[in-house]
mmCIF file of C-alpha atoms and ligand atoms in Angstrom:
data_model
loop_
_atom_site.group_PDB
_atom_site.id
_atom_site.type_symbol
_atom_site.label_atom_id
_atom_site.label_comp_id
_atom_site.label_asym_id
_atom_site.label_seq_id
_atom_site.Cartn_x
_atom_site.Cartn_y
_atom_site.Cartn_z
ATOM 1 C CA MET A 1 -14.265 -20.796 20.841
ATOM 2 C CA PHE A 2 -16.891 -19.091 18.718
ATOM 3 C CA ASN A 3 -17.391 -16.046 20.787
ATOM 4 C CA HIS A 4 -14.665 -13.870 19.327
ATOM 5 C CA PRO A 5 -14.856 -10.231 20.172
ATOM 6 C CA LEU A 6 -15.209 -8.056 17.100
ATOM 7 C CA GLN A 7 -11.899 -8.143 15.345
ATOM 8 C CA ILE A 8 -12.326 -4.983 13.448
ATOM 9 C CA ASP A 9 -9.234 -2.793 13.614
ATOM 10 C CA ARG A 10 -10.390 0.757 14.412
ATOM 11 C CA ARG A 11 -7.333 2.324 12.819
ATOM 12 C CA TYR A 12 -8.372 1.475 9.281
ATOM 13 C CA THR A 13 -11.154 3.610 7.894
ATOM 14 C CA PHE A 14 -12.318 5.001 4.535
ATOM 15 C CA THR A 15 -11.235 8.419 5.668
ATOM 16 C CA ASN A 16 -7.608 7.507 6.018
ATOM 17 C CA PHE A 17 -7.544 5.331 2.881
ATOM 18 C CA ILE A 18 -5.950 7.636 0.390
ATOM 19 C CA GLU A 19 -7.587 7.386 -3.009
ATOM 20 C CA GLY A 20 -5.694 7.317 -6.324
ATOM 21 C CA GLU A 21 -6.037 6.059 -9.851
ATOM 22 C CA SER A 22 -4.824 2.600 -8.802
ATOM 23 C CA ASN A 23 -7.325 1.965 -5.996
ATOM 24 C CA LYS A 24 -10.330 4.219 -6.579
ATOM 25 C CA ARG A 25 -12.527 1.541 -8.085
ATOM 26 C CA ALA A 26 -11.864 -0.781 -5.175
ATOM 27 C CA LYS A 27 -12.525 1.962 -2.654
ATOM 28 C CA ARG A 28 -15.734 3.045 -4.378
ATOM 29 C CA ALA A 29 -17.085 -0.526 -4.566
ATOM 30 C CA ALA A 30 -16.168 -1.049 -0.915
ATOM 31 C CA MET A 31 -18.005 2.123 0.080
ATOM 32 C CA GLN A 32 -21.037 1.187 -1.970
ATOM 33 C CA ILE A 33 -21.303 -2.243 -0.421
ATOM 34 C CA ALA A 34 -20.708 -0.862 3.091
ATOM 35 C CA SER A 35 -23.382 1.815 2.694
ATOM 36 C CA GLN A 36 -25.861 -0.617 1.182
ATOM 37 C CA SER A 37 -26.072 1.447 -1.995
ATOM 38 C CA ALA A 38 -24.572 -1.261 -4.173
ATOM 39 C CA ASN A 39 -26.493 -3.498 -6.543
ATOM 40 C CA PHE A 40 -24.259 -6.392 -5.562
ATOM 41 C CA ASN A 41 -23.799 -8.067 -2.184
ATOM 42 C CA LEU A 42 -20.603 -9.910 -2.850
ATOM 43 C CA LEU A 43 -17.387 -8.028 -3.646
ATOM 44 C CA TYR A 44 -14.036 -9.559 -4.458
ATOM 45 C CA ILE A 45 -10.863 -7.431 -4.176
ATOM 46 C CA TRP A 46 -7.497 -8.663 -5.366
ATOM 47 C CA SER A 47 -3.929 -7.332 -5.530
ATOM 48 C CA SER A 48 -0.412 -8.162 -4.568
ATOM 49 C CA SER A 49 0.432 -7.573 -0.925
ATOM 50 C CA GLY A 50 0.723 -4.241 0.814
ATOM 51 C CA LEU A 51 -1.776 -2.388 -1.369
ATOM 52 C CA GLY A 52 -4.679 -1.928 1.049
ATOM 53 C CA LYS A 53 -6.902 -4.974 0.883
ATOM 54 C CA THR A 54 -6.978 -5.612 4.645
ATOM 55 C CA HIS A 55 -7.330 -1.876 5.204
ATOM 56 C CA LEU A 56 -10.469 -1.779 3.034
ATOM 57 C CA LEU A 57 -12.017 -4.810 4.777
ATOM 58 C CA HIS A 58 -11.634 -3.097 8.168
ATOM 59 C CA ALA A 59 -12.881 0.169 6.730
ATOM 60 C CA ILE A 60 -16.090 -1.618 5.664
ATOM 61 C CA GLY A 61 -16.412 -3.141 9.122
ATOM 62 C CA ASN A 62 -15.942 0.209 10.826
ATOM 63 C CA TYR A 63 -18.382 1.901 8.508
ATOM 64 C CA VAL A 64 -21.250 -0.501 9.158
ATOM 65 C CA ILE A 65 -20.617 -0.408 12.899
ATOM 66 C CA ASP A 66 -20.258 3.374 13.127
ATOM 67 C CA ASN A 67 -23.348 3.966 11.054
ATOM 68 C CA ARG A 68 -25.300 1.405 13.091
ATOM 69 C CA ILE A 69 -26.079 -0.673 10.036
ATOM 70 C CA THR A 70 -25.203 -3.808 11.982
ATOM 71 C CA SER A 71 -22.780 -4.958 14.662
ATOM 72 C CA ARG A 72 -22.779 -8.512 13.423
ATOM 73 C CA VAL A 73 -19.601 -8.138 11.417
ATOM 74 C CA ILE A 74 -16.953 -10.840 11.188
ATOM 75 C CA TYR A 75 -13.466 -10.122 9.906
ATOM 76 C CA VAL A 76 -11.594 -13.380 9.454
ATOM 77 C CA PRO A 77 -8.451 -14.311 7.565
ATOM 78 C CA ALA A 78 -9.136 -17.434 5.415
ATOM 79 C CA SER A 79 -6.450 -19.317 7.407
ATOM 80 C CA GLU A 80 -8.435 -18.703 10.620
ATOM 81 C CA PHE A 81 -11.688 -19.671 8.953
ATOM 82 C CA MET A 82 -10.016 -22.916 7.935
ATOM 83 C CA ARG A 83 -8.589 -23.559 11.412
ATOM 84 C CA GLU A 84 -11.957 -22.981 13.089
ATOM 85 C CA PHE A 85 -13.674 -25.216 10.580
ATOM 86 C CA MET A 86 -11.245 -28.070 11.108
ATOM 87 C CA MET A 87 -11.445 -27.787 14.880
ATOM 88 C CA ALA A 88 -15.249 -27.717 14.719
ATOM 89 C CA SER A 89 -15.309 -30.800 12.461
ATOM 90 C CA LYS A 90 -13.014 -32.655 14.814
ATOM 91 C CA ASP A 91 -14.965 -31.708 17.963
ATOM 92 C CA ASN A 92 -18.418 -32.184 16.466
ATOM 93 C CA LEU A 93 -19.189 -28.487 16.753
ATOM 94 C CA LEU A 94 -20.105 -27.775 13.169
ATOM 95 C CA PHE A 95 -23.495 -26.662 14.367
ATOM 96 C CA GLU A 96 -21.864 -23.825 16.325
ATOM 97 C CA PHE A 97 -19.508 -22.996 13.503
ATOM 98 C CA ARG A 98 -22.416 -22.624 11.096
ATOM 99 C CA ARG A 99 -24.374 -20.577 13.549
ATOM 100 C CA LYS A 100 -21.519 -18.156 13.832
ATOM 101 C CA TYR A 101 -20.864 -17.784 10.106
ATOM 102 C CA ARG A 102 -24.404 -18.047 8.844
ATOM 103 C CA GLU A 103 -27.117 -17.041 11.390
ATOM 104 C CA MET A 104 -25.090 -14.603 13.446
ATOM 105 C CA CYS A 105 -23.314 -12.840 10.600
ATOM 106 C CA ASP A 106 -24.588 -9.906 8.564
ATOM 107 C CA VAL A 107 -21.278 -8.857 7.048
ATOM 108 C CA LEU A 108 -18.523 -11.416 6.371
ATOM 109 C CA LEU A 109 -15.071 -9.992 5.617
ATOM 110 C CA LEU A 110 -12.873 -12.810 4.469
ATOM 111 C CA ASP A 111 -9.195 -11.928 3.997
ATOM 112 C CA ASP A 112 -6.523 -13.662 1.928
ATOM 113 C CA LEU A 113 -8.663 -16.323 0.328
ATOM 114 C CA ASN A 114 -5.683 -17.678 -1.632
ATOM 115 C CA LEU A 115 -4.532 -19.404 1.579
ATOM 116 C CA LEU A 116 -7.166 -22.026 0.750
ATOM 117 C CA GLU A 117 -5.410 -22.991 -2.493
ATOM 118 C CA VAL A 118 -3.774 -26.084 -0.846
ATOM 119 C CA PRO A 119 -5.098 -29.274 -2.525
ATOM 120 C CA GLY A 120 -5.996 -30.984 0.757
ATOM 121 C CA ARG A 121 -8.416 -28.277 1.770
ATOM 122 C CA ALA A 122 -11.395 -29.371 -0.292
ATOM 123 C CA ALA A 123 -13.603 -29.772 2.775
ATOM 124 C CA THR A 124 -12.947 -26.200 3.886
ATOM 125 C CA ARG A 125 -13.655 -24.923 0.367
ATOM 126 C CA GLU A 126 -16.939 -26.876 0.301
ATOM 127 C CA GLU A 127 -17.892 -25.310 3.643
ATOM 128 C CA LEU A 128 -17.016 -21.875 2.319
ATOM 129 C CA PHE A 129 -19.144 -22.503 -0.789
ATOM 130 C CA GLU A 130 -22.097 -23.403 1.418
ATOM 131 C CA THR A 131 -21.479 -20.427 3.707
ATOM 132 C CA ILE A 132 -21.415 -18.017 0.738
ATOM 133 C CA ASN A 133 -24.568 -19.519 -0.698
ATOM 134 C CA TYR A 134 -26.367 -19.162 2.601
ATOM 135 C CA LEU A 135 -25.288 -15.565 3.062
ATOM 136 C CA LEU A 136 -26.189 -14.643 -0.507
ATOM 137 C CA ILE A 137 -29.649 -16.185 -0.238
ATOM 138 C CA THR A 138 -30.260 -14.337 3.023
ATOM 139 C CA LYS A 139 -29.065 -11.064 1.451
ATOM 140 C CA LYS A 140 -26.073 -10.623 3.658
ATOM 141 C CA ILE A 141 -22.836 -8.919 2.625
ATOM 142 C CA ILE A 142 -19.653 -10.767 1.753
ATOM 143 C CA VAL A 143 -16.345 -9.120 0.909
ATOM 144 C CA ILE A 144 -13.398 -11.341 -0.012
ATOM 145 C CA THR A 145 -9.788 -10.502 -0.780
ATOM 146 C CA ALA A 146 -7.059 -12.515 -2.495
ATOM 147 C CA ASP A 147 -3.831 -12.115 -4.373
ATOM 148 C CA LYS A 148 -5.325 -13.127 -7.710
ATOM 149 C CA PRO A 149 -8.708 -13.108 -9.525
ATOM 150 C CA PRO A 150 -11.145 -15.978 -8.891
ATOM 151 C CA VAL A 151 -10.426 -17.837 -12.138
ATOM 152 C CA GLU A 152 -6.730 -18.049 -11.266
ATOM 153 C CA LEU A 153 -7.194 -19.536 -7.790
ATOM 154 C CA LYS A 154 -5.437 -22.935 -7.867
ATOM 155 C CA ASN A 155 -7.361 -26.059 -6.880
ATOM 156 C CA PHE A 156 -10.623 -24.108 -6.447
ATOM 157 C CA GLU A 157 -13.640 -26.083 -7.610
ATOM 158 C CA GLN A 158 -15.512 -24.557 -10.551
ATOM 159 C CA LYS A 159 -18.758 -23.999 -8.615
ATOM 160 C CA LEU A 160 -16.849 -22.028 -5.966
ATOM 161 C CA VAL A 161 -15.118 -19.928 -8.586
ATOM 162 C CA THR A 162 -18.534 -19.164 -10.124
ATOM 163 C CA ARG A 163 -19.883 -18.118 -6.764
ATOM 164 C CA LEU A 164 -16.924 -15.828 -6.178
ATOM 165 C CA GLN A 165 -17.852 -14.126 -9.453
ATOM 166 C CA TRP A 166 -21.371 -13.392 -8.213
ATOM 167 C CA GLY A 167 -20.383 -9.780 -7.712
ATOM 168 C CA PRO A 168 -17.622 -7.576 -9.173
ATOM 169 C CA SER A 169 -13.934 -8.439 -8.884
ATOM 170 C CA VAL A 170 -11.807 -5.330 -8.543
ATOM 171 C CA GLN A 171 -8.071 -5.139 -8.724
ATOM 172 C CA ILE A 172 -5.862 -2.706 -6.735
ATOM 173 C CA LEU A 173 -2.673 -1.710 -8.513
ATOM 174 C CA PRO A 174 0.448 -0.142 -7.011
ATOM 175 C CA PRO A 175 -0.051 3.576 -6.393
ATOM 176 C CA ASN A 176 1.421 6.031 -8.880
ATOM 177 C CA PHE A 177 3.866 8.782 -7.833
ATOM 178 C CA GLU A 178 1.170 11.343 -6.911
ATOM 179 C CA THR A 179 -0.730 8.885 -4.785
ATOM 180 C CA ARG A 180 2.481 7.790 -3.060
ATOM 181 C CA VAL A 181 3.188 11.409 -2.189
ATOM 182 C CA ALA A 182 -0.379 11.826 -0.868
ATOM 183 C CA ILE A 183 -0.094 8.708 1.233
ATOM 184 C CA LEU A 184 3.269 9.748 2.750
ATOM 185 C CA LYS A 185 1.869 13.195 3.530
ATOM 186 C CA ALA A 186 -1.164 11.760 5.176
ATOM 187 C CA LYS A 187 0.926 9.276 7.253
ATOM 188 C CA ALA A 188 3.302 12.081 8.364
ATOM 189 C CA ALA A 189 0.373 14.253 9.307
ATOM 190 C CA GLU A 190 -1.195 11.353 11.211
ATOM 191 C CA ARG A 191 2.060 11.007 13.143
ATOM 192 C CA GLU A 192 2.072 14.768 13.598
ATOM 193 C CA TYR A 193 5.531 14.857 12.184
ATOM 194 C CA LEU A 194 6.880 17.575 9.985
ATOM 195 C CA VAL A 195 8.581 16.039 6.984
ATOM 196 C CA PRO A 196 9.716 18.466 4.300
ATOM 197 C CA ASN A 197 8.154 18.056 0.900
ATOM 198 C CA GLU A 198 11.495 17.269 -0.815
ATOM 199 C CA VAL A 199 12.005 14.356 1.562
ATOM 200 C CA ILE A 200 8.504 13.090 0.851
ATOM 201 C CA VAL A 201 9.220 13.267 -2.890
ATOM 202 C CA TYR A 202 12.601 11.587 -2.367
ATOM 203 C CA ILE A 203 10.925 8.555 -0.672
ATOM 204 C CA ALA A 204 8.018 8.412 -3.151
ATOM 205 C CA GLU A 205 10.470 8.319 -6.041
ATOM 206 C CA ARG A 206 12.369 5.413 -4.622
ATOM 207 C CA ILE A 207 9.830 3.156 -2.968
ATOM 208 C CA THR A 208 7.143 2.015 -5.332
ATOM 209 C CA GLY A 209 4.897 -0.981 -5.599
ATOM 210 C CA ASN A 210 3.950 -1.457 -1.938
ATOM 211 C CA VAL A 211 2.355 0.937 0.545
ATOM 212 C CA ARG A 212 3.600 -1.079 3.540
ATOM 213 C CA TRP A 213 7.208 -0.431 2.379
ATOM 214 C CA LEU A 214 6.371 3.224 1.850
ATOM 215 C CA GLU A 215 5.205 3.468 5.462
ATOM 216 C CA GLY A 216 8.277 1.541 6.648
ATOM 217 C CA ALA A 217 10.570 3.945 4.783
ATOM 218 C CA LEU A 218 8.869 6.978 6.312
ATOM 219 C CA GLU A 219 9.073 5.488 9.777
ATOM 220 C CA THR A 220 12.790 4.842 9.344
ATOM 221 C CA VAL A 221 13.392 8.392 8.174
ATOM 222 C CA ILE A 222 11.488 9.734 11.176
ATOM 223 C CA MET A 223 13.350 7.470 13.504
ATOM 224 C CA TYR A 224 16.732 8.662 12.167
ATOM 225 C CA ALA A 225 15.635 12.257 12.523
ATOM 226 C CA GLU A 226 14.535 11.671 16.101
ATOM 227 C CA ILE A 227 17.792 9.914 17.002
ATOM 228 C CA GLU A 228 19.851 12.642 15.447
ATOM 229 C CA ASP A 229 17.519 15.265 16.798
ATOM 230 C CA LYS A 230 17.203 17.192 13.544
ATOM 231 C CA LYS A 231 14.674 17.909 10.830
ATOM 232 C CA PRO A 232 14.764 15.178 8.124
ATOM 233 C CA ASP A 233 16.563 16.243 4.942
ATOM 234 C CA ILE A 234 17.590 14.456 1.759
ATOM 235 C CA GLU A 235 20.966 13.466 3.074
ATOM 236 C CA LEU A 236 19.364 11.791 6.128
ATOM 237 C CA ALA A 237 16.670 10.154 4.002
ATOM 238 C CA GLU A 238 19.373 8.751 1.709
ATOM 239 C CA ARG A 239 21.157 7.185 4.707
ATOM 240 C CA ALA A 240 17.949 5.907 6.253
ATOM 241 C CA LEU A 241 16.726 4.282 3.004
ATOM 242 C CA SER A 242 20.076 2.670 2.376
ATOM 243 C CA GLN A 243 19.540 0.770 5.605
ATOM 244 C CA LEU A 244 16.321 -0.792 4.363
ATOM 245 C CA SER A 245 16.515 -4.003 2.441
ATOM 246 C CA LEU A 246 13.736 -2.897 0.120
ATOM 247 C CA PRO A 247 13.723 -2.940 -3.647
ATOM 248 C CA ILE A 248 14.627 0.668 -4.289
ATOM 249 C CA LYS A 249 14.271 1.896 -7.843
ATOM 250 C CA ASN A 250 17.570 2.434 -9.568
ATOM 251 C CA ILE A 251 17.473 5.758 -11.284
ATOM 252 C CA SER A 252 20.388 7.160 -13.270
ATOM 253 C CA ALA A 253 21.054 10.372 -15.098
ATOM 254 C CA ASP A 254 21.214 8.369 -18.343
ATOM 255 C CA LYS A 255 17.773 6.988 -17.713
ATOM 256 C CA ILE A 256 16.387 10.466 -16.990
ATOM 257 C CA ILE A 257 17.929 11.830 -20.221
ATOM 258 C CA GLU A 258 16.758 8.864 -22.268
ATOM 259 C CA GLN A 259 13.156 9.006 -21.110
ATOM 260 C CA THR A 260 12.926 12.819 -21.330
ATOM 261 C CA ALA A 261 14.226 12.615 -24.905
ATOM 262 C CA LYS A 262 11.709 9.907 -25.681
ATOM 263 C CA PHE A 263 8.878 12.061 -24.352
ATOM 264 C CA PHE A 264 9.907 14.995 -26.561
ATOM 265 C CA ASN A 265 10.653 12.727 -29.505
ATOM 266 C CA ILE A 266 14.254 13.799 -29.761
ATOM 267 C CA SER A 267 17.493 11.902 -29.166
ATOM 268 C CA PRO A 268 19.489 11.766 -25.921
ATOM 269 C CA GLN A 269 22.388 13.327 -27.877
ATOM 270 C CA ASP A 270 20.184 16.344 -28.623
ATOM 271 C CA ILE A 271 19.731 16.931 -24.917
ATOM 272 C CA LYS A 272 23.457 16.909 -24.239
ATOM 273 C CA SER A 273 24.264 18.958 -27.369
ATOM 274 C CA PRO A 274 24.496 22.784 -27.528
ATOM 275 C CA ARG A 275 21.413 23.018 -29.808
ATOM 276 C CA ARG A 276 19.012 25.729 -28.836
ATOM 277 C CA LYS A 277 15.836 24.709 -30.692
ATOM 278 C CA LYS A 278 12.876 25.416 -28.436
ATOM 279 C CA ASN A 279 11.673 21.878 -27.687
ATOM 280 C CA ILE A 280 15.282 20.666 -27.210
ATOM 281 C CA SER A 281 15.963 23.474 -24.707
ATOM 282 C CA ILE A 282 12.798 22.693 -22.770
ATOM 283 C CA ALA A 283 13.606 18.963 -22.703
ATOM 284 C CA ARG A 284 17.137 19.743 -21.491
ATOM 285 C CA GLN A 285 15.859 21.987 -18.711
ATOM 286 C CA ILE A 286 13.362 19.412 -17.534
ATOM 287 C CA ALA A 287 15.961 16.635 -17.602
ATOM 288 C CA MET A 288 18.283 18.837 -15.546
ATOM 289 C CA TYR A 289 15.488 19.582 -13.107
ATOM 290 C CA LEU A 290 14.714 15.843 -12.727
ATOM 291 C CA CYS A 291 18.391 15.033 -12.156
ATOM 292 C CA ARG A 292 18.413 17.472 -9.289
ATOM 293 C CA GLU A 293 15.079 16.311 -7.858
ATOM 294 C CA MET A 294 15.429 12.564 -8.333
ATOM 295 C CA LEU A 295 19.161 12.090 -7.869
ATOM 296 C CA ASN A 296 20.055 15.085 -5.717
ATOM 297 C CA LEU A 297 23.082 15.757 -7.929
ATOM 298 C CA SER A 298 24.951 19.030 -7.492
ATOM 299 C CA THR A 299 24.559 21.658 -10.189
ATOM 300 C CA THR A 300 28.250 21.175 -11.061
ATOM 301 C CA GLN A 301 27.708 17.422 -11.517
ATOM 302 C CA ILE A 302 24.627 18.088 -13.635
ATOM 303 C CA GLY A 303 26.562 20.560 -15.762
ATOM 304 C CA ALA A 304 29.237 17.948 -16.413
ATOM 305 C CA ILE A 305 26.698 15.342 -17.499
ATOM 306 C CA PHE A 306 24.851 17.750 -19.816
ATOM 307 C CA GLY A 307 27.728 18.497 -22.190
ATOM 308 C CA ASN A 308 30.002 20.349 -19.786
ATOM 309 C CA ARG A 309 27.758 23.261 -19.110
ATOM 310 C CA ASP A 310 28.501 25.836 -16.441
ATOM 311 C CA HIS A 311 26.759 25.323 -13.116
ATOM 312 C CA SER A 312 25.102 28.742 -13.329
ATOM 313 C CA THR A 313 23.392 27.566 -16.511
ATOM 314 C CA VAL A 314 22.108 24.565 -14.603
ATOM 315 C CA ILE A 315 20.844 26.722 -11.727
ATOM 316 C CA TYR A 316 18.994 28.915 -14.203
ATOM 317 C CA ALA A 317 17.420 25.895 -15.902
ATOM 318 C CA ILE A 318 16.252 24.358 -12.654
ATOM 319 C CA GLU A 319 14.787 27.584 -11.300
ATOM 320 C CA LYS A 320 13.010 28.196 -14.614
ATOM 321 C CA VAL A 321 11.366 24.760 -14.545
ATOM 322 C CA LYS A 322 10.347 25.308 -10.928
ATOM 323 C CA SER A 323 8.619 28.578 -11.685
ATOM 324 C CA ASP A 324 7.153 27.392 -15.000
ATOM 325 C CA LYS A 325 5.502 24.400 -13.383
ATOM 326 C CA GLU A 326 3.921 26.585 -10.732
ATOM 327 C CA ARG A 327 2.385 28.750 -13.445
ATOM 328 C CA ASP A 328 1.592 26.169 -16.047
ATOM 329 C CA PHE A 329 -0.283 23.030 -15.153
ATOM 330 C CA SER A 330 0.643 21.259 -18.430
ATOM 331 C CA ILE A 331 4.336 21.459 -17.437
ATOM 332 C CA GLN A 332 3.489 19.812 -14.136
ATOM 333 C CA THR A 333 1.690 17.035 -16.033
ATOM 334 C CA THR A 334 4.604 16.643 -18.448
ATOM 335 C CA ILE A 335 7.037 16.274 -15.549
ATOM 336 C CA ASN A 336 4.831 13.735 -13.791
ATOM 337 C CA THR A 337 4.520 11.726 -16.987
ATOM 338 C CA ILE A 338 8.290 11.698 -17.627
ATOM 339 C CA ARG A 339 8.921 10.795 -14.000
ATOM 340 C CA GLU A 340 6.647 7.793 -14.338
ATOM 341 C CA MET A 341 8.284 6.805 -17.602
ATOM 342 C CA ILE A 342 11.644 6.935 -15.818
ATOM 343 C CA MET A 343 10.320 4.672 -13.092
ATOM 344 C CA GLY A 344 8.782 2.284 -15.628
ATOM 345 C CA GLU A 345 5.276 2.891 -14.391
ATOM 346 C CA ARG A 346 3.571 3.999 -17.541
ATOM 347 C CA GLU A 347 2.746 0.792 -19.295
ATOM 348 C CA ARG A 348 0.430 -0.658 -16.737
ATOM 349 C CA GLU A 349 -2.947 -1.843 -17.752
ATOM 350 C CA TYR A 350 -5.911 -1.441 -15.506
ATOM 351 C CA GLN A 351 -7.832 -4.648 -15.574
ATOM 352 C CA SER A 352 -10.933 -5.879 -14.030
ATOM 353 C CA HIS A 353 -12.541 -9.242 -14.096
ATOM 354 C CA SER A 354 -16.202 -10.101 -14.450
ATOM 355 C CA GLN A 355 -18.622 -7.253 -14.267
ATOM 356 C CA GLN A 356 -17.537 -3.633 -14.345
ATOM 357 C CA ILE A 357 -18.675 -1.222 -11.716
HETATM 358 P P1 ADP B 1 -2.755 -5.849 1.919
HETATM 359 O O1 ADP B 1 -3.848 -6.408 2.800
HETATM 360 O O2 ADP B 1 -3.244 -5.610 0.496
HETATM 361 O O3 ADP B 1 -1.509 -6.656 1.961
HETATM 362 P P2 ADP B 1 -2.805 -3.699 3.829
HETATM 363 O O4 ADP B 1 -4.228 -3.333 3.829
HETATM 364 O O5 ADP B 1 -2.299 -4.482 4.986
HETATM 365 O O6 ADP B 1 -2.400 -4.379 2.466
HETATM 366 O O7 ADP B 1 -1.953 -2.338 3.667
HETATM 367 C C1 ADP B 1 -0.577 -2.243 4.072
HETATM 368 C C2 ADP B 1 -0.397 -0.912 4.793
HETATM 369 O O8 ADP B 1 -0.526 0.149 3.853
HETATM 370 C C3 ADP B 1 -1.426 -0.678 5.870
HETATM 371 O O9 ADP B 1 -0.820 0.020 6.953
HETATM 372 C C4 ADP B 1 -2.447 0.268 5.188
HETATM 373 O O10 ADP B 1 -3.048 1.131 6.129
HETATM 374 C C5 ADP B 1 -1.568 1.041 4.207
HETATM 375 N N1 ADP B 1 -2.272 1.445 3.016
HETATM 376 C C6 ADP B 1 -2.448 0.761 1.876
HETATM 377 N N2 ADP B 1 -3.100 1.464 0.966
HETATM 378 C C7 ADP B 1 -3.364 2.636 1.506
HETATM 379 C C8 ADP B 1 -4.031 3.841 1.077
HETATM 380 N N3 ADP B 1 -4.587 3.921 -0.152
HETATM 381 N N4 ADP B 1 -4.106 4.883 1.921
HETATM 382 C C9 ADP B 1 -3.540 4.813 3.137
HETATM 383 N N5 ADP B 1 -2.916 3.745 3.632
HETATM 384 C C10 ADP B 1 -2.808 2.670 2.831
HETATM 385 MG MG1 MG B 2 -3.761 -8.149 3.980
#
């Protein structure tokens, strides 16, 4: 019962963990602790689901094994730790249980700690407290994940919470648009599948908040393309995504116009008006560009929305934004910012609990 083979999943490494603003501190802390260059030997990572916690735990495991730091690595979901502990208690095998998790373990990777929040699990939490103490005293490595910071864990005894704060607690947030694009590109490349950039952008604009859903959406698009034996395009992606019961962001032309106006500090009416003042023209062109990119509207439809303009005017505006953003990095940044405002992703606070890294 205690002779599990290594349960490290070889697919998850630091190399294929795409770094972005939302996860870079967690990745850096994980790499530091894995390479023994950290000044802490307990790390706590928390986030909502699908943001890479389990991936990072396995990446740490793979790193220490591949670099021959140690092979005594245990990856265990908290639910499994609890199950083993209860069986061991019942069968009088606590001695073996403790041998496994204390003497025979150099790196303990404990996933989904919040599963121990149930009130009746005090004995398991006490055992975990003792295990952590033992490993800390013997200078071993412990990495723990959960869906909330230590202080918010329900029913956790104060001394255990304090132990969990022995090292840094790092939060992973949902990836921003650029990171989502990078993740989708990496996953497509990993699958050796050619997905056009506009399709990647289309998915990244609609699926936010969870990398697992992002992967699922890409898989579905690829599956559709394979069934229909054609290269994925926007039309196919639209159909594929509509089949998924995922929370897909609702974006409308009104929202695009509203947020673009807000960015330029003008009114939405200005954008639809015939006014030719420089900043109004630029705002209008960018809003038209985003309507094309985010909503895939036809140039005729866009013309109608923007004060009944001719579709050739719309084509000109979109082409101009495309070439301007290639030339001028600040335009690229402006567009990214507005896109995130449209998707309601700008107000997030990056937080960290206990010590900063
Ligand atoms: P969690 O444990 O936080 O629920 P997972 O680690 O299971 O999330 O991640 C869900 C999926 O998303 C996995 O397939 C994982 O490889 C992938 N993933 C998450 N974050 C990233 C990232 N930054 N780069 C590449 N893949 C990621
Ligand atoms: Mg997980």
